[in-house]
Tab-separated table of C-alpha atoms in Angstrom:
chain	number	residue	atom	x	y	z
A	1	UNK	CA	-4.054	-4.296	-15.827
A	2	UNK	CA	-4.784	-4.508	-19.569
A	3	UNK	CA	-7.177	-7.443	-19.135
A	4	UNK	CA	-8.968	-5.570	-16.325
A	5	UNK	CA	-9.396	-2.461	-18.487
A	6	UNK	CA	-10.846	-4.561	-21.310
A	7	UNK	CA	-13.628	-5.516	-18.891
A	8	UNK	CA	-13.674	-2.153	-17.129
A	9	UNK	CA	-17.439	-1.630	-16.988
A	10	UNK	CA	-18.254	-5.103	-15.690
A	11	UNK	CA	-15.322	-5.002	-13.255
A	12	UNK	CA	-16.459	-1.656	-11.823
A	13	UNK	CA	-20.012	-2.908	-11.430
A	14	UNK	CA	-18.706	-6.010	-9.679
A	15	UNK	CA	-16.577	-3.930	-7.310
A	16	UNK	CA	-19.550	-1.696	-6.561
A	17	UNK	CA	-21.752	-4.673	-5.679
A	18	UNK	CA	-19.018	-6.196	-3.471
A	19	UNK	CA	-18.499	-2.928	-1.597
A	20	UNK	CA	-22.196	-2.309	-0.981
A	21	UNK	CA	-22.720	-5.878	0.163
A	22	UNK	CA	-19.668	-5.770	2.447
A	23	UNK	CA	-18.101	-8.680	0.537
A	24	UNK	CA	-15.037	-6.882	-0.837
A	25	UNK	CA	-11.737	-8.465	0.195
A	26	UNK	CA	-8.356	-7.022	-0.845
A	27	UNK	CA	-6.014	-9.286	-2.791
A	28	UNK	CA	-2.409	-10.211	-2.049
A	29	UNK	CA	0.412	-7.719	-2.421
A	30	UNK	CA	3.373	-8.152	-4.761
A	31	UNK	CA	6.624	-7.172	-3.048
A	32	UNK	CA	9.722	-5.761	-4.736
A	33	UNK	CA	12.674	-3.648	-3.629
A	34	UNK	CA	13.737	-0.243	-4.888
A	35	UNK	CA	17.085	1.413	-4.166
A	36	UNK	CA	16.319	5.040	-5.009
A	37	UNK	CA	16.318	7.366	-3.211
A	38	UNK	CA	17.064	4.649	-0.622
A	39	UNK	CA	16.418	0.935	-0.208
A	40	UNK	CA	12.743	0.285	0.421
A	41	UNK	CA	10.381	-2.646	0.123
A	42	UNK	CA	7.405	-1.674	-2.032
A	43	UNK	CA	4.089	-3.490	-1.696
A	44	UNK	CA	2.085	-3.326	-4.934
A	45	UNK	CA	-1.609	-4.112	-4.591
A	46	UNK	CA	-3.561	-5.797	-7.429
A	47	UNK	CA	-4.934	-3.344	-9.973
A	48	UNK	CA	-8.566	-3.748	-8.868
A	49	UNK	CA	-7.530	-2.896	-5.312
A	50	UNK	CA	-5.711	0.212	-6.525
A	51	UNK	CA	-8.967	1.328	-8.159
A	52	UNK	CA	-10.644	1.013	-4.761
A	53	UNK	CA	-7.785	2.914	-3.082
A	54	UNK	CA	-8.169	5.806	-5.502
A	55	UNK	CA	-11.929	5.917	-5.009
A	56	UNK	CA	-11.518	5.896	-1.222
A	57	UNK	CA	-8.913	8.683	-1.345
A	58	UNK	CA	-11.122	10.806	-3.586
A	59	UNK	CA	-13.777	10.526	-0.883
A	60	UNK	CA	-11.499	11.039	2.133
A	61	UNK	CA	-8.936	13.553	0.843
A	62	UNK	CA	-11.230	16.625	0.792
A	63	UNK	CA	-12.299	15.887	4.363
A	64	UNK	CA	-8.789	15.264	5.735
A	65	UNK	CA	-6.923	17.941	3.783
A	66	UNK	CA	-9.192	20.662	5.169
A	67	UNK	CA	-7.584	19.926	8.534
A	68	UNK	CA	-3.982	20.188	7.316
A	69	UNK	CA	-1.921	23.296	8.004
A	70	UNK	CA	-0.681	25.360	5.059
A	71	UNK	CA	2.877	24.039	5.398
A	72	UNK	CA	2.001	20.355	5.324
A	73	UNK	CA	3.197	19.046	1.966
A	74	UNK	CA	3.167	15.701	0.087
A	75	UNK	CA	0.362	13.901	-1.756
A	76	UNK	CA	-1.732	17.051	-2.231
A	77	UNK	CA	-2.567	18.961	-5.398
A	78	UNK	CA	-0.190	21.911	-5.720
A	79	UNK	CA	1.770	20.902	-2.612
A	80	UNK	CA	4.410	18.510	-3.903
A	81	UNK	CA	8.204	18.615	-3.691
A	82	UNK	CA	8.512	21.848	-5.693
A	83	UNK	CA	6.252	23.764	-3.292
A	84	UNK	CA	8.013	22.220	-0.280
A	85	UNK	CA	11.442	23.225	-1.603
A	86	UNK	CA	10.313	26.795	-2.254
A	87	UNK	CA	8.991	27.042	1.308
A	88	UNK	CA	12.290	25.656	2.646
A	89	UNK	CA	14.278	28.168	0.578
A	90	UNK	CA	12.147	31.058	1.889
A	91	UNK	CA	12.619	30.021	5.531
A	92	UNK	CA	16.339	29.287	5.116
A	93	UNK	CA	16.887	32.888	3.984
A	94	UNK	CA	15.246	34.252	7.151
A	95	UNK	CA	16.608	32.221	10.066
A	96	UNK	CA	19.995	31.260	11.511
A	97	UNK	CA	19.193	27.765	12.786
A	98	UNK	CA	17.087	24.790	11.765
A	99	UNK	CA	15.988	21.692	13.631
A	100	UNK	CA	15.803	18.882	11.080
A	101	UNK	CA	13.635	15.948	12.164
A	102	UNK	CA	12.914	12.637	10.489
A	103	UNK	CA	10.693	9.866	11.844
A	104	UNK	CA	12.454	6.505	12.057
A	105	UNK	CA	10.920	3.949	9.659
A	106	UNK	CA	7.703	5.927	9.543
A	107	UNK	CA	5.394	3.766	7.427
A	108	UNK	CA	6.489	0.376	8.869
A	109	UNK	CA	5.939	1.684	12.424
A	110	UNK	CA	2.474	3.232	12.061
A	111	UNK	CA	0.276	1.665	14.748
A	112	UNK	CA	-3.053	0.451	13.320
A	113	UNK	CA	-5.004	0.986	16.538
A	114	UNK	CA	-3.841	4.596	16.867
A	115	UNK	CA	-4.550	5.322	13.196
A	116	UNK	CA	-8.046	3.823	13.416
A	117	UNK	CA	-8.767	5.850	16.525
A	118	UNK	CA	-7.853	9.059	14.685
A	119	UNK	CA	-9.775	8.097	11.550
A	120	UNK	CA	-12.869	7.287	13.604
A	121	UNK	CA	-15.467	9.930	12.909
A	122	UNK	CA	-14.078	11.004	9.534
A	123	UNK	CA	-17.033	9.279	7.913
A	124	UNK	CA	-20.242	7.892	9.357
A	125	UNK	CA	-20.693	5.580	6.383
A	126	UNK	CA	-20.318	1.944	7.540
A	127	UNK	CA	-19.141	0.882	4.077
A	128	UNK	CA	-16.260	3.365	4.193
A	129	UNK	CA	-15.288	2.353	7.732
A	130	UNK	CA	-15.273	-1.356	6.930
A	131	UNK	CA	-13.221	-0.625	3.796
A	132	UNK	CA	-10.599	1.244	5.838
A	133	UNK	CA	-10.352	-1.687	8.235
A	134	UNK	CA	-10.115	-4.201	5.383
A	135	UNK	CA	-7.255	-2.325	3.698
A	136	UNK	CA	-5.364	-1.974	6.982
A	137	UNK	CA	-5.696	-5.626	7.923
A	138	UNK	CA	-4.764	-6.842	4.411
A	139	UNK	CA	-1.132	-5.778	4.746
A	140	UNK	CA	1.140	-8.382	6.239
A	141	UNK	CA	4.849	-9.056	5.798
A	142	UNK	CA	7.508	-10.932	7.735
A	143	UNK	CA	9.924	-8.058	7.054
A	144	UNK	CA	8.614	-5.800	9.813
A	145	UNK	CA	10.600	-3.958	12.484
A	146	UNK	CA	10.854	-5.674	15.888
A	147	UNK	CA	8.232	-4.784	18.513
A	148	UNK	CA	8.470	-1.245	19.884
A	149	UNK	CA	8.187	-0.795	23.629
A	150	UNK	CA	6.812	2.420	25.092
A	151	UNK	CA	6.386	3.369	28.777
A	152	UNK	CA	3.480	1.489	30.327
A	153	UNK	CA	3.248	-1.113	27.540
A	154	UNK	CA	2.265	-4.700	28.107
A	155	UNK	CA	3.120	-7.492	25.661
A	156	UNK	CA	-0.166	-7.072	23.766
A	157	UNK	CA	0.383	-3.349	23.182
A	158	UNK	CA	3.980	-3.815	22.016
A	159	UNK	CA	3.132	-6.522	19.488
A	160	UNK	CA	-0.113	-5.223	18.001
A	161	UNK	CA	-0.488	-4.623	14.249
A	162	UNK	CA	1.723	-1.991	12.668
A	163	UNK	CA	2.751	-0.814	9.241
A	164	UNK	CA	1.302	0.708	6.086
A	165	UNK	CA	2.391	-0.575	2.669
A	166	UNK	CA	4.718	1.815	0.829
A	167	UNK	CA	2.983	1.856	-2.529
A	168	UNK	CA	-0.640	2.374	-1.514
A	169	UNK	CA	-2.155	5.788	-2.213
A	170	UNK	CA	-4.077	5.399	1.045
A	171	UNK	CA	-0.794	5.097	2.965
A	172	UNK	CA	0.328	8.551	1.844
A	173	UNK	CA	-2.945	10.179	2.856
A	174	UNK	CA	-3.253	8.373	6.194
A	175	UNK	CA	0.391	8.995	7.077
A	176	UNK	CA	-0.088	12.703	6.447
A	177	UNK	CA	-3.183	12.697	8.620
A	178	UNK	CA	-1.480	10.819	11.460
A	179	UNK	CA	1.165	13.551	11.841
A	180	UNK	CA	-1.359	16.355	11.390
A	181	UNK	CA	-1.793	16.661	15.161
A	182	UNK	CA	1.967	17.283	15.488
A	183	UNK	CA	1.674	20.062	12.879
A	184	UNK	CA	-1.124	21.803	14.788
A	185	UNK	CA	0.655	21.388	18.110
A	186	UNK	CA	3.852	23.022	16.766
A	187	UNK	CA	2.121	25.784	14.786
A	188	UNK	CA	-0.721	26.612	17.198
A	189	UNK	CA	0.002	25.401	20.727
A	190	UNK	CA	3.734	26.174	20.595
A	191	UNK	CA	3.159	29.146	18.253
A	192	UNK	CA	6.155	28.191	16.133
A	193	UNK	CA	5.174	29.214	12.616
A	194	UNK	CA	8.597	28.776	10.962
A	195	UNK	CA	7.888	25.134	10.238
A	196	UNK	CA	7.193	22.788	7.339
A	197	UNK	CA	6.713	19.065	6.884
A	198	UNK	CA	6.997	16.767	3.869
A	199	UNK	CA	5.601	13.340	4.852
A	200	UNK	CA	7.776	12.370	7.857
A	201	UNK	CA	10.587	14.858	7.189
A	202	UNK	CA	10.028	18.171	8.973
A	203	UNK	CA	12.004	21.349	9.643
A	204	UNK	CA	11.706	23.919	12.425
A	205	UNK	CA	13.537	27.207	11.823
A	206	UNK	CA	14.484	29.851	14.356
A	207	UNK	CA	17.138	32.173	15.776
A	208	UNK	CA	17.110	30.703	19.312
A	209	UNK	CA	19.060	27.429	19.627
A	210	UNK	CA	17.797	26.787	23.156
A	211	UNK	CA	14.175	27.119	22.042
A	212	UNK	CA	14.716	24.673	19.190
A	213	UNK	CA	16.407	22.186	21.555
A	214	UNK	CA	13.413	22.409	23.900
A	215	UNK	CA	11.071	21.790	20.988
A	216	UNK	CA	13.087	18.738	19.971
A	217	UNK	CA	12.618	17.181	23.420
A	218	UNK	CA	8.904	17.975	23.273
A	219	UNK	CA	8.616	16.462	19.777
A	220	UNK	CA	10.188	13.217	21.023
A	221	UNK	CA	7.543	13.067	23.750
A	222	UNK	CA	4.754	13.943	21.324
A	223	UNK	CA	5.808	11.273	18.827
A	224	UNK	CA	5.976	8.682	21.623
A	225	UNK	CA	2.200	9.080	22.030
A	226	UNK	CA	1.923	7.880	18.428
A	227	UNK	CA	4.435	5.094	19.153
A	228	UNK	CA	6.958	6.728	16.820
A	229	UNK	CA	10.571	7.850	17.294
A	230	UNK	CA	12.980	10.271	15.672
A	231	UNK	CA	15.645	8.824	13.390
A	232	UNK	CA	19.162	9.213	14.709
A	233	UNK	CA	21.537	10.807	13.759
A	234	UNK	CA	19.515	12.355	10.922
A	235	UNK	CA	17.458	14.423	13.386
A	236	UNK	CA	19.755	17.236	14.463
A	237	UNK	CA	20.160	20.983	15.004
A	238	UNK	CA	22.039	22.826	12.223
A	239	UNK	CA	22.986	26.340	11.275
A	240	UNK	CA	21.371	27.380	8.004
A	241	UNK	CA	24.776	28.743	6.897
A	242	UNK	CA	26.160	25.182	6.689
A	243	UNK	CA	23.249	24.147	4.475
A	244	UNK	CA	19.832	22.577	5.030
A	245	UNK	CA	19.454	19.151	3.298
A	246	UNK	CA	15.854	18.718	2.169
A	247	UNK	CA	14.102	16.931	-0.705
A	248	UNK	CA	17.303	16.214	-2.646
A	249	UNK	CA	18.836	19.704	-2.364
A	250	UNK	CA	21.018	21.647	0.059
A	251	UNK	CA	19.642	25.103	0.861
A	252	UNK	CA	21.988	27.928	1.881
A	253	UNK	CA	20.901	31.521	2.682
A	254	UNK	CA	21.207	33.905	-0.243
A	255	UNK	CA	22.049	31.220	-2.806
A	256	UNK	CA	20.133	28.934	-5.118
A	257	UNK	CA	19.956	25.395	-3.717
A	258	UNK	CA	22.502	22.826	-4.846
A	259	UNK	CA	21.815	19.155	-5.488
A	260	UNK	CA	22.999	16.859	-2.703
A	261	UNK	CA	26.048	14.723	-3.472
A	262	UNK	CA	24.172	11.527	-2.598
A	263	UNK	CA	21.404	12.501	-5.020
A	264	UNK	CA	23.932	13.031	-7.833
A	265	UNK	CA	25.668	9.703	-7.143
A	266	UNK	CA	22.364	7.795	-7.238
A	267	UNK	CA	21.500	9.372	-10.590
A	268	UNK	CA	24.902	8.542	-12.065
A	269	UNK	CA	24.797	4.938	-10.839
A	270	UNK	CA	21.275	4.470	-12.194
A	271	UNK	CA	22.262	5.833	-15.621
A	272	UNK	CA	25.228	3.480	-15.818
A	273	UNK	CA	23.111	0.451	-14.841
A	274	UNK	CA	20.517	1.270	-17.494
A	275	UNK	CA	23.210	1.949	-20.107
A	276	UNK	CA	25.054	-1.317	-19.522
A	277	UNK	CA	21.715	-3.158	-19.466
A	278	UNK	CA	20.967	-1.639	-22.894
A	279	UNK	CA	17.724	-0.135	-21.550
A	280	UNK	CA	18.076	2.984	-23.669
A	281	UNK	CA	14.421	4.035	-23.575
A	282	UNK	CA	14.328	3.861	-19.791
A	283	UNK	CA	17.635	5.719	-19.681
A	284	UNK	CA	16.170	8.512	-21.810
A	285	UNK	CA	13.179	8.822	-19.447
A	286	UNK	CA	15.491	8.921	-16.414
A	287	UNK	CA	17.677	11.667	-17.894
A	288	UNK	CA	14.631	13.752	-18.831
A	289	UNK	CA	13.170	13.413	-15.309
A	290	UNK	CA	16.554	14.374	-13.828
A	291	UNK	CA	16.712	17.443	-16.090
A	292	UNK	CA	13.311	18.661	-14.862
A	293	UNK	CA	14.310	18.007	-11.241
A	294	UNK	CA	17.736	19.662	-11.484
A	295	UNK	CA	16.339	22.889	-12.953
A	296	UNK	CA	15.011	23.807	-9.498
A	297	UNK	CA	18.563	24.395	-8.237
A	298	UNK	CA	21.927	25.806	-9.222
A	299	UNK	CA	22.865	22.995	-11.591
A	300	UNK	CA	23.745	24.564	-14.958
A	301	UNK	CA	27.422	23.615	-14.681
A	302	UNK	CA	26.540	20.112	-13.516
A	303	UNK	CA	24.235	19.531	-16.495
A	304	UNK	CA	26.847	20.846	-18.901
A	305	UNK	CA	29.424	18.532	-17.333
A	306	UNK	CA	27.130	15.543	-17.815
A	307	UNK	CA	26.857	16.417	-21.506
A	308	UNK	CA	30.618	16.149	-21.978
A	309	UNK	CA	31.609	12.922	-23.832
A	310	UNK	CA	32.534	10.133	-21.472
A	311	UNK	CA	31.717	12.086	-18.290
A	312	UNK	CA	28.457	10.390	-17.350
A	313	UNK	CA	28.413	7.428	-19.769
A	314	UNK	CA	30.935	5.676	-22.026
A	315	UNK	CA	31.262	7.109	-25.527
A	316	UNK	CA	29.636	4.086	-27.215
A	317	UNK	CA	26.664	1.895	-26.419
A	318	UNK	CA	27.026	-1.803	-25.491
A	319	UNK	CA	27.688	-4.061	-28.421
A	320	UNK	CA	28.669	-1.281	-30.811
């Protein structure tokens, strides 16, 4: 990255000429695994490609985001996890039941043909369209889910290209747009306004269990048109009184949200790994980020407990 920035002006001019001439070709991804909040394979594009991704998103985002419903969160200015949690808290205080849905392996299972069909018409610029196709076709990994079979499929349909790289800014925007039709169907066609979605995690609130069960069956059918499925057993019907797990917190009516146990354990394990690896600077950044995150819930006692000597970390650093 540093060497690219030293030649920033010439690099940008070169990228511009390649794009206008239709000669731009994305580079190879670098793959690495993360374990927080869960195990995922991240595909990191070369820096020059990430510059192109940002430029493309700056062009496409205003067009696509105008179509999103108000309660579609993630990868939008002012509509991140904090806004999504506040919306969840507001709805939890007003309804007795919630249908929690999560799409199974969302990004690895996104069908390229379906996504291209939906993106068709977003821009009439041939350069933009060829760039979208180039970015989609550039992602390839052997670590993909097995072929998905849907009713009426032949072998070609079941094995066609799938998957968006977790790590691309374009993946976040396109994934949001792919599920936008589900948002409009729930909010407008089904007239169910007590709803919110954060990426592929969405909640439907209500006081009628039968109605929510009917909507779940309809959602399964709707997702099948996109060649997607609900994750089991994470997709289930709950009472809000038992707590609504969402974005790292558990929301209960009338109370401030509490941090999920799994979220706390991941933080503690990460701190211990960094401490024993003598990565003190990274540890400091992690603790500060956790502090900002935890302030959104009822966590004063938890933070005070972490400050007690020996509770979170040993009393002395390695080698002392």
